[in-house]
Amino acid sequence: MDTFAFAVVNGLLYGMLLFMLASGLTLIFSLMGVLNFAHASFFMLGAYFAYQLSSIGNFWMGLVLAPLLVGLLGATVERYGLRVVHRHGHVAELLFTFGLAYLIEELVRLVWGRQPVPYRIPEVLDFPLFSIGGIDYSAYRAFMFAIAVLMFLGLLALLKRTRVGLMVQAALSHPDVLWALGHNVPRLFMLVFGGGVALAGLAGVIGGNYLVTEPGMAHQMGTILFVIVVFGGLGSLLGAFLASILIGILQTLMVAFDGTLTDLVVSLGAAAPQATGPFREIWTITPANLAPVLPYLLLVVLLIVRPRGLLGTRET
Amino acid sequence: MSAPILSLRGLHAFYGLSHVLHGVDLDVGEGEIVALLGRNGVGRSTLCKAVMAIVERQGSIRVRGRETIGLEPHRVARLGLGYVPEERAVFPGLTVEQNLLLGRHGAASARSWQLEEVYELFPSLRRRSDTHAEVLSGGEQQMLSICRALMSGPELMIVDEPTEGLAPLIVEQVGDLLAEIARRGVAILLVEQKLTIAMRIAHRVYVMGHGRTVFEGSPDELRTDEAIRKAWLEV
């Protein structure tokens, strides 16, 4: 039971981390119609920037500066890249972000090397906050959780309470009309793109040392991220939130549990089955083996049953 | 007629790949209501979008003598133009009041309207100020769209098909509202398919056909010119 509770708490945390990326991605998509393939690359840059800054100064410097740098970079990419490519249509935009993802990955390899970098949890937060059934829960995880919640509340307040938020909501339905009413919509797009990838960068800052900071992290995160936004429904923030939490918890739960089909059969009182024939592998697969596949399985099933995703308004 | 607020010369415009306007000349003077009439598909809405710079255009569009062909939409709007798009295009998910507030852009001048003044002009919007715009009736959405454009204190309003799909009684109200706005010194370019309110409130009328203007004159002149009406307006 303790393992279960622990897995749920960890899954929730992982889900929140996923949502920090998914929220920006889905916001950028619903506003600009661009599916940003490089979104997870900005997550990775956040982690590397934070590593670099924490090696010069400290973790807190990275926490503040790294997302800002990533956001600035994102705004520049939008202003001088995407905006130019936009004239040639969505396929060109898609290819642009696709190329950008590879470019960033290669640059990271060039600058920081192929091996993981030693980006560590700050010492002040490296202690067990409480323990359940002998398993420690680190203070850093609680800190990550707090940052994610704060970010979520901040984003909500920004969208619902500020003028920029009003403009974003208006631009979702009629960007041309908003533009013709005298609002600088291209600048709004630049801000949203920069802001969206800055959130991904922030996720990288607090997630990079919790996970591993290495050049493959963007690719790994990127695939699961697309599952989430498609699953939640492209363009739906709430859908992205639900999908993030669901997939976060499911994956963590599956990794947490041992046991195979053989164990199950044995525990039911039957004799251990003979593992022979072409399907013998089935008896020795653990849930952890299946964990990486599960999100895609969910995705495929959902797309067949409900092509809009959980809460999406348009067909994906 | 005094110096025009809006002056189009040899305006060409494109909608996607199609060439819609083929050299339009048109003027709107200070405080004047000018109606632009024509059948569906002659390029009336494209003309509005061309003026607001949201479609590709060539030729000359001057606002108070200033050439706007190279400007972006928000720059054009900030010269004192208020845009009431076709199909109202109120912002769904936002309240009536939030829609109105978005009518006032960053560079809105002393001419810009306060919420109170707009509510006085059209009181039923005040009662519904916290209602989401998309649940309003068609007529109310149209009033909202007009009032939203008014918030920036424009000198000229481009009003695209404000009576489309509205009941006759509401059409009358829209006409009254536009006439009242014009009385306060705002010029109006009114784009319509039907003649009803255009003939009632316009000072001058243009008729469009095949991407060009084919008639210019007073409403009375159009009334008597049966040939033009037959060729370009009546179905």
mmCIF file of N, CA and C in Angstrom, chain B residues 14 50 58 61 65 136 174 203 221:
data_model
loop_
_atom_site.group_PDB
_atom_site.id
_atom_site.type_symbol
_atom_site.label_atom_id
_atom_site.label_comp_id
_atom_site.label_asym_id
_atom_site.label_seq_id
_atom_site.Cartn_x
_atom_site.Cartn_y
_atom_site.Cartn_z
ATOM 1 N N PHE B 14 -6.241 40.697 -53.200
ATOM 2 C CA PHE B 14 -6.179 39.261 -53.495
ATOM 3 C C PHE B 14 -6.653 38.479 -52.285
ATOM 4 N N ALA B 50 -9.054 44.676 -47.255
ATOM 5 C CA ALA B 50 -7.909 45.342 -47.890
ATOM 6 C C ALA B 50 -7.608 46.657 -47.176
ATOM 7 N N GLN B 58 -2.672 45.965 -53.460
ATOM 8 C CA GLN B 58 -1.794 46.843 -54.232
ATOM 9 C C GLN B 58 -2.579 48.069 -54.633
ATOM 10 N N ILE B 61 -4.081 53.281 -50.738
ATOM 11 C CA ILE B 61 -5.108 53.478 -49.712
ATOM 12 C C ILE B 61 -4.597 54.569 -48.788
ATOM 13 N N GLY B 65 -4.763 61.286 -46.008
ATOM 14 C CA GLY B 65 -3.647 61.648 -46.874
ATOM 15 C C GLY B 65 -2.424 60.784 -46.704
ATOM 16 N N LEU B 136 -25.046 35.715 -26.863
ATOM 17 C CA LEU B 136 -25.936 36.803 -27.258
ATOM 18 C C LEU B 136 -26.669 36.447 -28.546
ATOM 19 N N VAL B 174 -30.032 48.573 -36.019
ATOM 20 C CA VAL B 174 -28.644 48.710 -36.459
ATOM 21 C C VAL B 174 -28.490 50.005 -37.249
ATOM 22 N N HIS B 203 -25.141 58.991 -47.192
ATOM 23 C CA HIS B 203 -25.081 60.249 -47.922
ATOM 24 C C HIS B 203 -24.712 60.007 -49.373
ATOM 25 N N GLU B 221 -30.209 59.298 -56.666
ATOM 26 C CA GLU B 221 -29.764 59.014 -58.037
ATOM 27 C C GLU B 221 -29.806 57.517 -58.328
#
